[in-house]
GROMACS .gro file of C-alpha atoms in nm:
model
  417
    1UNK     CA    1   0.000   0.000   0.000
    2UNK     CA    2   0.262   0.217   0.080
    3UNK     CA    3   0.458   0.185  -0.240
    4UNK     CA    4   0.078   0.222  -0.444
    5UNK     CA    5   0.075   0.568  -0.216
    6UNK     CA    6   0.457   0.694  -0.307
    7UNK     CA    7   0.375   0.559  -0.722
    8UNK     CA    8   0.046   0.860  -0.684
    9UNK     CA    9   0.195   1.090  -0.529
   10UNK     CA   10   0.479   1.144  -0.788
   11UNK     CA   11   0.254   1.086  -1.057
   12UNK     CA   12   0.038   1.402  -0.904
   13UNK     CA   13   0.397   1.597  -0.887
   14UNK     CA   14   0.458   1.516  -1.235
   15UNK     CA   15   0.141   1.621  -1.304
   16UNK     CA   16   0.148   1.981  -1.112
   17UNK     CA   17   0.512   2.057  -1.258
   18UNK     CA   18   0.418   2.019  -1.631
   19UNK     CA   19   0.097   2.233  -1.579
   20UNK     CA   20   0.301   2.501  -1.415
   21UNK     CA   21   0.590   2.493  -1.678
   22UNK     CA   22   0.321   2.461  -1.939
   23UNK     CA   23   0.165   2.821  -1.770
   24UNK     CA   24   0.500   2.995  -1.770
   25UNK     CA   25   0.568   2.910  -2.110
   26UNK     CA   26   0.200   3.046  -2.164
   27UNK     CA   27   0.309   3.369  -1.950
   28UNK     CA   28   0.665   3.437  -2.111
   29UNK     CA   29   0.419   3.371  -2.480
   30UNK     CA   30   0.187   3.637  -2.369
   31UNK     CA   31   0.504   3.877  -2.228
   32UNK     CA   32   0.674   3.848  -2.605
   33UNK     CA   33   0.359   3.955  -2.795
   34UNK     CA   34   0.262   4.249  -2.532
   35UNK     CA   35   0.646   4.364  -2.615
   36UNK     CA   36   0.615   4.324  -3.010
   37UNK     CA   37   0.243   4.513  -3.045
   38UNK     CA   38   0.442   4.763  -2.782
   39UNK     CA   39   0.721   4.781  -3.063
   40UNK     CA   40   0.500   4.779  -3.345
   41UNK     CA   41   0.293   5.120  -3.184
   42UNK     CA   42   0.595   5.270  -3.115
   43UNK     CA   43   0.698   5.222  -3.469
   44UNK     CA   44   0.368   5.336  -3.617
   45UNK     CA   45   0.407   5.616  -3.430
   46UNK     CA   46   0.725   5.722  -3.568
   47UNK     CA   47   0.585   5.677  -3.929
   48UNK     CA   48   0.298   5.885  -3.879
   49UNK     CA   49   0.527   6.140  -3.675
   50UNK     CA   50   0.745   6.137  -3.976
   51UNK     CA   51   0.530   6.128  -4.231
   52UNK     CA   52   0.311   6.404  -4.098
   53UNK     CA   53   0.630   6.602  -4.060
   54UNK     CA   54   0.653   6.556  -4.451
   55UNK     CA   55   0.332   6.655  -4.524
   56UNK     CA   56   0.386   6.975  -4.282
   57UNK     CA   57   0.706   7.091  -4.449
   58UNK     CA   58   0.538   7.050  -4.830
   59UNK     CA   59   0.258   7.239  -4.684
   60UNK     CA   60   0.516   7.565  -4.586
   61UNK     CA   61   0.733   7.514  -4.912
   62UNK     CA   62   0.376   7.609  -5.124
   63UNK     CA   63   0.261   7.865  -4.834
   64UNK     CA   64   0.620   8.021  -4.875
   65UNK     CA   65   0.608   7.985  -5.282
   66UNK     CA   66   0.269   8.204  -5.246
   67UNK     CA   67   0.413   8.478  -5.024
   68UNK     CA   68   0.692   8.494  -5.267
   69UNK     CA   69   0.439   8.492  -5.544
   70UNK     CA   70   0.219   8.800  -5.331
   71UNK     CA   71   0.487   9.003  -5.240
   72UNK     CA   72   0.689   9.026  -5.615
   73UNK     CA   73   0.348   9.133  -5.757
   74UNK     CA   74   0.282   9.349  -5.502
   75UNK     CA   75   0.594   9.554  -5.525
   76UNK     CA   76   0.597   9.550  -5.945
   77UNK     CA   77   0.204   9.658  -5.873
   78UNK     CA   78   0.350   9.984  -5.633
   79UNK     CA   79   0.629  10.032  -5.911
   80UNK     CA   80   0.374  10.108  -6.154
   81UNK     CA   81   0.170  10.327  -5.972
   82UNK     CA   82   0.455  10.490  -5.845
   83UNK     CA   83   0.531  10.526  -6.217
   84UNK     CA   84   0.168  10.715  -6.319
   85UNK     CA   85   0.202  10.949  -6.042
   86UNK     CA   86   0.571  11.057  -6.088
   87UNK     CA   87   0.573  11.106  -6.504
   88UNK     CA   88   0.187  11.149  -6.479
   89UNK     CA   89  -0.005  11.286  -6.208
   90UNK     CA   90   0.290  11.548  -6.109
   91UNK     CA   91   0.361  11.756  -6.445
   92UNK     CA   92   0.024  11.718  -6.542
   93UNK     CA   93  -0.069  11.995  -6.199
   94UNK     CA   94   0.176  12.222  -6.348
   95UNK     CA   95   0.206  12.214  -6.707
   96UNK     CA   96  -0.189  12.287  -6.734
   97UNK     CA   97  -0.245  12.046  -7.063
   98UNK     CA   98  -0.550  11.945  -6.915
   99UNK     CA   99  -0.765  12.108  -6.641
  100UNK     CA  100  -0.789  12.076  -6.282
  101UNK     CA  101  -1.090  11.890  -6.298
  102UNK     CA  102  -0.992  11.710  -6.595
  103UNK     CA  103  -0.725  11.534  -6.413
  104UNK     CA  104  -0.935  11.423  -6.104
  105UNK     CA  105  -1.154  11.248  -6.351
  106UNK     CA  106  -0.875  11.103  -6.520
  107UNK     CA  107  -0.659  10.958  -6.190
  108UNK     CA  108  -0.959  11.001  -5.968
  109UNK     CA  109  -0.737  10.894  -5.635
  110UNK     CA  110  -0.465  10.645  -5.781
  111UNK     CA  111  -0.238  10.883  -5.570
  112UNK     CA  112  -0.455  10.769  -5.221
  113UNK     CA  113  -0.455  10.374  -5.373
  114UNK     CA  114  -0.066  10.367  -5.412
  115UNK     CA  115  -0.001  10.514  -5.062
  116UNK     CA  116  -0.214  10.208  -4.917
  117UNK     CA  117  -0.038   9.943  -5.136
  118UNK     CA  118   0.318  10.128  -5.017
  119UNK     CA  119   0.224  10.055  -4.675
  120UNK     CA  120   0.114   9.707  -4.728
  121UNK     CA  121   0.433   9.628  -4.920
  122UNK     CA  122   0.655   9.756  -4.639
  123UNK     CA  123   0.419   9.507  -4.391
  124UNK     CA  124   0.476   9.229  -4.575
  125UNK     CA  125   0.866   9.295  -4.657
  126UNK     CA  126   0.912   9.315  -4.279
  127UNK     CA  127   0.676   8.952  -4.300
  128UNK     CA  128   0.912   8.830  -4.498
  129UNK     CA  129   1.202   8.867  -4.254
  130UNK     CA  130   1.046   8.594  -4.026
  131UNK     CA  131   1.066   8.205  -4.076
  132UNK     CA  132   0.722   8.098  -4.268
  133UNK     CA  133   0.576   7.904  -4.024
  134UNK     CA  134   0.586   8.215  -3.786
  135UNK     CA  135   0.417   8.448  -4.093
  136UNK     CA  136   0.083   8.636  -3.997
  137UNK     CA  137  -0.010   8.730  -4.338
  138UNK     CA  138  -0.399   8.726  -4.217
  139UNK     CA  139  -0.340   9.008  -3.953
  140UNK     CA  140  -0.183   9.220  -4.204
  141UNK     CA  141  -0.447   9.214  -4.404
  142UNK     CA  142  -0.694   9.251  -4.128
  143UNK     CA  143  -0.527   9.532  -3.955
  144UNK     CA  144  -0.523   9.721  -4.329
  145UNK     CA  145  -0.859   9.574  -4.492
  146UNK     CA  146  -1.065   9.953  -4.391
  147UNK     CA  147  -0.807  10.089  -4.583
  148UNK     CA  148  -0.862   9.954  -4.882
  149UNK     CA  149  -1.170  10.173  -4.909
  150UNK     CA  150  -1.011  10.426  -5.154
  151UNK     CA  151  -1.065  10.175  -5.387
  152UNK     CA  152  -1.432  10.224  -5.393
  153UNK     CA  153  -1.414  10.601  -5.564
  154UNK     CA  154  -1.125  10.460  -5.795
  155UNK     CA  155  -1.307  10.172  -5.953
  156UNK     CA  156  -1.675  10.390  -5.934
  157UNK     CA  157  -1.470  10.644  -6.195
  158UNK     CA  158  -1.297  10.405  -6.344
  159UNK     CA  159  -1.546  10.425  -6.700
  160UNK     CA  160  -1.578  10.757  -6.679
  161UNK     CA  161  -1.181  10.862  -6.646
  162UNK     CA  162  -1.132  10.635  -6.975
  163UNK     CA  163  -1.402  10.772  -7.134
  164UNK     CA  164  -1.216  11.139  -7.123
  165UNK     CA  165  -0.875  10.985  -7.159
  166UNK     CA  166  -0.986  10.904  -7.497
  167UNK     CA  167  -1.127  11.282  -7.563
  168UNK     CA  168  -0.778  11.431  -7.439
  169UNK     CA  169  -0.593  11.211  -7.629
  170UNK     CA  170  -0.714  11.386  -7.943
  171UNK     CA  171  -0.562  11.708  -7.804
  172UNK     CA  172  -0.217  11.724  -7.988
  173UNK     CA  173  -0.015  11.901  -7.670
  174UNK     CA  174  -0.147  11.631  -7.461
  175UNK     CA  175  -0.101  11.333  -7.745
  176UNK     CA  176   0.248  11.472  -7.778
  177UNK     CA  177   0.240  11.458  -7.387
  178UNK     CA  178   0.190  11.134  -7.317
  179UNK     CA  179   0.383  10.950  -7.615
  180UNK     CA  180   0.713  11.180  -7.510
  181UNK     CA  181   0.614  10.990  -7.162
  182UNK     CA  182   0.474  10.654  -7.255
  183UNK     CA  183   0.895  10.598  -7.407
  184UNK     CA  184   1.029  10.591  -7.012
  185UNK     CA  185   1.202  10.289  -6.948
  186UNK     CA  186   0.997  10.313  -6.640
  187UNK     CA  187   0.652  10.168  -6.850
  188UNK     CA  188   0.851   9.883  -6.959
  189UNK     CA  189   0.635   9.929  -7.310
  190UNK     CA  190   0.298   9.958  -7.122
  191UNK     CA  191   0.001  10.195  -7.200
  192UNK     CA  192  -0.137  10.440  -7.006
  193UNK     CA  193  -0.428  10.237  -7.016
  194UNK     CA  194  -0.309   9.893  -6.931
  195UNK     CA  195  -0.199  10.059  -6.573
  196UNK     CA  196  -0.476  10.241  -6.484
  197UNK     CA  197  -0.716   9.925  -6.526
  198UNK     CA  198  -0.469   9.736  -6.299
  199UNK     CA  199  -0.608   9.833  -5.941
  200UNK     CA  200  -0.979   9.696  -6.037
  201UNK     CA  201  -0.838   9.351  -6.054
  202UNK     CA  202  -0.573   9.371  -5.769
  203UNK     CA  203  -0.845   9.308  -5.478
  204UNK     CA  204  -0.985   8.971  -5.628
  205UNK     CA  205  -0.614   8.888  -5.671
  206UNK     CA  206  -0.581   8.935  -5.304
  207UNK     CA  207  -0.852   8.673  -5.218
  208UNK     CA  208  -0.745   8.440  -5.433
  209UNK     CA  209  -0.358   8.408  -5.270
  210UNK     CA  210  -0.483   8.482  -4.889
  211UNK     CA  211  -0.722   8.194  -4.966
  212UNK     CA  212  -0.437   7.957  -5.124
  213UNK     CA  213  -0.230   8.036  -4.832
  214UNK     CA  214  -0.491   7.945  -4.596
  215UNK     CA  215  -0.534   7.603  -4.801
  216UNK     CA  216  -0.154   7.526  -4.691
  217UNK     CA  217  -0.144   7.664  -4.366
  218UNK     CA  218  -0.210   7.361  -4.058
  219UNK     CA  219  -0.539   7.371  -3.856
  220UNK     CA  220  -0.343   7.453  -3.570
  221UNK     CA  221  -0.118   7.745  -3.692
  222UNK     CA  222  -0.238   8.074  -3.579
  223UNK     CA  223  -0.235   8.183  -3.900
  224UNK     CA  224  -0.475   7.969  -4.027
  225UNK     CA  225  -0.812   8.147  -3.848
  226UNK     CA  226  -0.614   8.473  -3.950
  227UNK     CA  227  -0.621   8.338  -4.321
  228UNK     CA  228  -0.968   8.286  -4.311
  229UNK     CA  229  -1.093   8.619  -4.135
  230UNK     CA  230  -0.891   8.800  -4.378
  231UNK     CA  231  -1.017   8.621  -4.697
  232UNK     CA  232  -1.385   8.722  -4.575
  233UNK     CA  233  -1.320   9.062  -4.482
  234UNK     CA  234  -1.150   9.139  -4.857
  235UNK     CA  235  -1.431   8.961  -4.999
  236UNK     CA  236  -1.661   9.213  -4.901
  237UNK     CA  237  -1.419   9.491  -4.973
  238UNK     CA  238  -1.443   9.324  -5.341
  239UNK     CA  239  -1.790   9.321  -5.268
  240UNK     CA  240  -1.880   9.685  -5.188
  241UNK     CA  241  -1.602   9.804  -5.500
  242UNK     CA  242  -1.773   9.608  -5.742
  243UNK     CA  243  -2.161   9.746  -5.637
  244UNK     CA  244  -1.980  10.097  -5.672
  245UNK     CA  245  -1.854  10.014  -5.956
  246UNK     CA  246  -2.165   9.852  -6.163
  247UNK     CA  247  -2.367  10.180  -6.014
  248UNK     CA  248  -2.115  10.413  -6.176
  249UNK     CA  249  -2.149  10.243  -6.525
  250UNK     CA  250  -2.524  10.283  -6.474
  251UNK     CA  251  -2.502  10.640  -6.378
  252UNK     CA  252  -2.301  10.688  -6.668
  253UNK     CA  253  -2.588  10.519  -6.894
  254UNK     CA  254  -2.810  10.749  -6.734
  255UNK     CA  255  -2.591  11.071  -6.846
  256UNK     CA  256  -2.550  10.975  -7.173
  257UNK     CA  257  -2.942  10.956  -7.228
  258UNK     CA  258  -2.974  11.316  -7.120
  259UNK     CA  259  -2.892  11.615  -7.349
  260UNK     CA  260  -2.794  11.971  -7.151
  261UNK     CA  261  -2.985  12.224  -7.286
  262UNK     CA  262  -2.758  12.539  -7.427
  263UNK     CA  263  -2.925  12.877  -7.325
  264UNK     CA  264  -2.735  13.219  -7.245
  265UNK     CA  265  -2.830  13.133  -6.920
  266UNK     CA  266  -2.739  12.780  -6.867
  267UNK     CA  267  -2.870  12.673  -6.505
  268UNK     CA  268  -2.717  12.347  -6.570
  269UNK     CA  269  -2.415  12.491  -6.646
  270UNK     CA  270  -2.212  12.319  -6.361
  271UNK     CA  271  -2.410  12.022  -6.282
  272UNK     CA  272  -2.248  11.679  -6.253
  273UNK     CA  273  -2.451  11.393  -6.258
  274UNK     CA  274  -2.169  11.126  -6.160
  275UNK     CA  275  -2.069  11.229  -5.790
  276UNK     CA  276  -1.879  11.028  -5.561
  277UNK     CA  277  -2.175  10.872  -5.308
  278UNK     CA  278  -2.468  10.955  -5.519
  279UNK     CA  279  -2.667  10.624  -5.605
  280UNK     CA  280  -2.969  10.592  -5.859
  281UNK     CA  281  -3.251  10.430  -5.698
  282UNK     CA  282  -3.512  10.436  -5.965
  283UNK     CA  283  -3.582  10.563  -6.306
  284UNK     CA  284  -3.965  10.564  -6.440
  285UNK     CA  285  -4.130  10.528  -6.784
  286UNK     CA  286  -4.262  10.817  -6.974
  287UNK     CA  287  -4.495  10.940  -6.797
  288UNK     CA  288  -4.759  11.202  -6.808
  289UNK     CA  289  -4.679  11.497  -6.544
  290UNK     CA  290  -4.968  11.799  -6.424
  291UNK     CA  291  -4.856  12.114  -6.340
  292UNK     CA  292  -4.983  12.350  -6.078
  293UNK     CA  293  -5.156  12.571  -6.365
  294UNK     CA  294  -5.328  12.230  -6.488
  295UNK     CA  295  -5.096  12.167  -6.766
  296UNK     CA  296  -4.995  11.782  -6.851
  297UNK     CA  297  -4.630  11.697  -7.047
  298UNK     CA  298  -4.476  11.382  -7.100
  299UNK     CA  299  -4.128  11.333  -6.862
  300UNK     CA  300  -3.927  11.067  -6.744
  301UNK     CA  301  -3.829  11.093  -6.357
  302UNK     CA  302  -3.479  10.991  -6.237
  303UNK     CA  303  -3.449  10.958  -5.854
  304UNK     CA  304  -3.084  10.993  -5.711
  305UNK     CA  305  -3.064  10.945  -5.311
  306UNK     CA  306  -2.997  11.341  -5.352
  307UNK     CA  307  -3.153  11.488  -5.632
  308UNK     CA  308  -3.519  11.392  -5.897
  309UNK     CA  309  -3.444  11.501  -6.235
  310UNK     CA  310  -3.732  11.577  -6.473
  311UNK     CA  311  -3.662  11.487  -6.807
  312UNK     CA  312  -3.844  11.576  -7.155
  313UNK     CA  313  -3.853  11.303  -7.381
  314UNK     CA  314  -3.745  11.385  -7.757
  315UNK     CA  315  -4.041  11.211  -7.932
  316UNK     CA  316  -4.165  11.308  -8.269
  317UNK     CA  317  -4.413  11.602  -8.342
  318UNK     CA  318  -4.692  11.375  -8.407
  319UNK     CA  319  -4.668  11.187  -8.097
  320UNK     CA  320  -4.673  11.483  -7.903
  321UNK     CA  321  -4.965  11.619  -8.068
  322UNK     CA  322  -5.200  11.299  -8.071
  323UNK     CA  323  -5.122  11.310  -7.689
  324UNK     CA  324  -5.228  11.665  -7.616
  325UNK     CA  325  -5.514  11.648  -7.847
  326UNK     CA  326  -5.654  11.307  -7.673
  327UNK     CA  327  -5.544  11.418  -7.318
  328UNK     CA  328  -5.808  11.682  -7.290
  329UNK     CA  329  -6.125  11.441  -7.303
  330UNK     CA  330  -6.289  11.279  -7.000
  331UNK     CA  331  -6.139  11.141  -6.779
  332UNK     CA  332  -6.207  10.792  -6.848
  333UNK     CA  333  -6.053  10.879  -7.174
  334UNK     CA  334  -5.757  11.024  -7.001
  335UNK     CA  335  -5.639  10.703  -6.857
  336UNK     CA  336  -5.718  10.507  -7.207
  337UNK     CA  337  -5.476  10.772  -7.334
  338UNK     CA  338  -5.231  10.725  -7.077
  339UNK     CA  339  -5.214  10.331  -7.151
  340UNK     CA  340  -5.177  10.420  -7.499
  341UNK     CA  341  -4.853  10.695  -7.429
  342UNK     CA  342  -4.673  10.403  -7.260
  343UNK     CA  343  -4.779  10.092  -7.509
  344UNK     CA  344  -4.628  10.378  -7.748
  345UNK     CA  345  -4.345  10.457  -7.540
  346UNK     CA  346  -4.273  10.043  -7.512
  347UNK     CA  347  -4.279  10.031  -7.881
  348UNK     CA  348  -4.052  10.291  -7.974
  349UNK     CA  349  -3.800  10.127  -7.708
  350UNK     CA  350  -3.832   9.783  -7.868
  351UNK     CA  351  -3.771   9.952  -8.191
  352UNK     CA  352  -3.437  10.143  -8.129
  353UNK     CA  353  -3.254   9.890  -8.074
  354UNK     CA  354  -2.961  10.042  -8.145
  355UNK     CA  355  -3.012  10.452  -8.076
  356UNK     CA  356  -3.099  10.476  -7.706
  357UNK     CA  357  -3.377  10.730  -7.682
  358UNK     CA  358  -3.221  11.050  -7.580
  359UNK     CA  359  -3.417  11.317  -7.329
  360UNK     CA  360  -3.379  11.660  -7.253
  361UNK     CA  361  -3.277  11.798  -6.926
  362UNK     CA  362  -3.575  12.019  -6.787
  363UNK     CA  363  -3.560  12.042  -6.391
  364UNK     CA  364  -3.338  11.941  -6.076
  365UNK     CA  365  -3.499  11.938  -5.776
  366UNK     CA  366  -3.271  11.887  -5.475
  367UNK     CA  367  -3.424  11.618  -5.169
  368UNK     CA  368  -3.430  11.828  -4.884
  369UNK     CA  369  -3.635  11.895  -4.591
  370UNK     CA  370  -3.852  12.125  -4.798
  371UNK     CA  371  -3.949  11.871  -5.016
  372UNK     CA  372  -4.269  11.625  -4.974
  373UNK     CA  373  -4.452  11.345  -5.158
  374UNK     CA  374  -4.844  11.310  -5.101
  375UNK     CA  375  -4.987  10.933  -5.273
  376UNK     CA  376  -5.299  11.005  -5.489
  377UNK     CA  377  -5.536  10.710  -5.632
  378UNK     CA  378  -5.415  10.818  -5.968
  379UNK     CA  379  -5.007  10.911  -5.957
  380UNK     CA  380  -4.830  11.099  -5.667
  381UNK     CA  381  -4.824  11.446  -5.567
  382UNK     CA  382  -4.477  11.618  -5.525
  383UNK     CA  383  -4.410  11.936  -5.368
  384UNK     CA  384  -4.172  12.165  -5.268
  385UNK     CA  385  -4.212  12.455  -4.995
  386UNK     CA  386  -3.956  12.658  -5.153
  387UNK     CA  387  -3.763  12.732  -4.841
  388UNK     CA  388  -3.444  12.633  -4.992
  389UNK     CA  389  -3.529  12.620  -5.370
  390UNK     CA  390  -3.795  12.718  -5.608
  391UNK     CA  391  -4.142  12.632  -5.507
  392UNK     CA  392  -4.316  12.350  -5.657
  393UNK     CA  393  -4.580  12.146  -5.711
  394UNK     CA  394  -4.595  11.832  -5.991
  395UNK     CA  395  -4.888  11.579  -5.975
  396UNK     CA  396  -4.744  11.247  -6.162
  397UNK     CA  397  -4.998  11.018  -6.324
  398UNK     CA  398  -4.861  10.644  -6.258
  399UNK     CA  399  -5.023  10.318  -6.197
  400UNK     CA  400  -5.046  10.186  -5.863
  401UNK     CA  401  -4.777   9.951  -5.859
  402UNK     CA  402  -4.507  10.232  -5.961
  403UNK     CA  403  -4.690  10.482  -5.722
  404UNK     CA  404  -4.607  10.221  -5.423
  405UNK     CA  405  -4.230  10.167  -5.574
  406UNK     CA  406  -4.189  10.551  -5.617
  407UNK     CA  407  -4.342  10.643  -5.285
  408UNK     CA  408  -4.107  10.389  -5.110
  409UNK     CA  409  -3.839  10.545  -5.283
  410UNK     CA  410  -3.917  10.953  -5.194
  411UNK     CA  411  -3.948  10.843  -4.828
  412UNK     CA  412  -3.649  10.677  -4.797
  413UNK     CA  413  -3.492  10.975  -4.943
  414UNK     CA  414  -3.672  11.197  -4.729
  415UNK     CA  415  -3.622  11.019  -4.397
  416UNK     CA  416  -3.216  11.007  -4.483
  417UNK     CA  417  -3.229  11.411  -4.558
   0.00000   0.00000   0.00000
């Protein structure tokens, strides 16, 4: 029995030392793959560190190839403004070719525009001092974005200063002028022209690198909310420049519809219809217009935020007579006529399709506190107190959905005077 008992009891030894080697090896197993996954992290960890430090440095070589690209525009931009203003702008004040008001219209503030882009050029040369990945582009152009408001008046007489280039250029002391000038090294070959047009596109140009910088600038630079603050704010720089500008070209439109009148005693003399600020907020049909006395003429109304301008329509003899001699009838008849002035009106339009219909200038009245509009079920009542300027009193015969437009219109003049 005893020997049975000592045979078991190693067998159960046996037994217990092979399980526990067997769970060691198990252990040591479990030990060696802990330490490889640990290796294997570690080494994914370096790849991703290194390959995002690739990806960061290709990132500031094209954010540093668009500074470059900003700043060597910018300062060949200043060079040619610089250019205008020195063999331009400064003998033109004392040589009197042209006139004092000739050459606002012509440079409008170009001299105000370079001074900006001088100042932005020395920001970003100083910029350019620093590594690229410590560049604050954005706050630049945040900190000077207001001032890139004398663009507005620039662009808004933009048409109109090319429009008289081309009449002075047909002056031979000012042809001979300008070609004597136009041979400076200094215009490397350029036109007057081909500068002046320059600053209308230099804004949009600005958006278009501040936003490609942004697109290789890292989430987490400090630049990169900078970036994007800056692109918006230029945006609606471009924004506001561009609204100035459309409303100049319409303005312009507008002036070259109406003729001056010549008299010995020109009241219109000195009038200027394209003035920095002024805006054109509606422009009616032909219309039929009552006097105080009772008398009714055909006019076209232009309303300015400043000024209403009566116009008289240059229609033909016979128009003008079939309208007085039908305008005198009933009234019932009077409105048939009035439909029947503006389907005529709407056909001579269509049919000019290449003549604009041309009007005469009659009356300015200015929008001041003196000055009132009363709705009527037929038109609009406008009056004047004659405080300031001559009285008056015009009753204007317009259907009800151009009484409401026009009504909205006078009191939104009114309420700014």
């Amino acid at each position: 029995n005893t020997t049975k008992w000592k045979k078991g009891s190693k067998k159960k030894e046996k037994k217990s030392e092979k399980k526990k080697r067997k769970q060691k090896t198990e252990r040591n197993n479990e030990t060696d793959q802990d330490e490889t996954h640990q290796k294997q992290a570690i080494s994914r960890s370096f790849s991703a560190f290194y390959s995002c430090s690739k990806f960061r440095t290709r990132l500031l070589k094209k954010k540093a190839q668009v500074f470059i690209e900003l700043i060597e525009t910018e300062q060949n931009y200043v060079t040619d403004l610089t250019t205008i203003v020195d063999l331009c702008i400064t003998p033109l004040k004392t040589n009197q070719l042209i006139s004092a008001q000739e050459l606002s219209i012509l440079f409008s503030n170009l001299e105000e525009v370079r001074n900006v882009n001088q100042t932005l050029l020395t920001s970003l040369i100083c910029e350019s001092q620093l590594p690229v990945e410590r560049h604050s582009v954005g706050r630049i152009f945040q900190r000077q974005g207001d001032a890139f408001q004398v663009y507005e008046p620039y662009c808004a007489n933009f048409e109109r200063g090319n429009r008289l280039l081309k009449e002075v250029k047909k002056r031979k002391a000012f042809a001979s002028f300008l070609k004597e000038t136009l041979q400076s090294p200094r215009f490397h070959g350029n036109k007057l022209e081909d500068i002046l047009i320059r600053p209308l596109s230099r804004l949009p140009r600005y958006c278009l690198l501040i936003k490609e910088m942004g697109s290789n600038t890292g989430t987490e630079d400090v630049d990169y909310m900078e970036l994007i603050e800056a692109n918006l704010k230029m945006k609606q720089i471009v924004n506001q420049v561009n609204d100035a500008h459309r409303r100049a070209a319409r303005m312009l439109d507008v002036q070259a519809q109406l003729e001056i009148p010549t008299t010995t005693t020109n009241v219109f003399e000195s009038f200027e219809l394209v003035k920095a600020g002024r805006r054109l907020l509606y422009e009616t049909r032909n219309v039929s217009v009552e006097n105080s006395k009772g008398k009714v003429s055909v006019r076209k109304l232009y309303l300015f935020d400043d000024i209403l301008i009566f116009a008289k329509p240059k229609l033909s003899t016979y128009f003008i007579k079939y309208y007085h001699h039908h305008h005198h009838h009933h009234h019932h008849q009077q409105q048939q006529d009035q439909n029947h002035v503006q389907e005529q009106d709407e056909e001579q339009r269509h049919g000019q399709d290449q003549d604009k219909q041309r009007y005469r200038l009659e009356q300015i009245v200015q929008i001041t506190s003196d000055f009132s509009v009363q709705p009527l079920p037929d038109g609009l009542r406008i009056e004047v107190s004659g405080k300031s300027q001559k009285e008056l009193s015009i009753k204007v015969l317009v259907d009800e959905q151009e009484r409401e437009t026009l009504n909205h219109y006078f009191h939104q003049c009114v309420r700014t005077t």
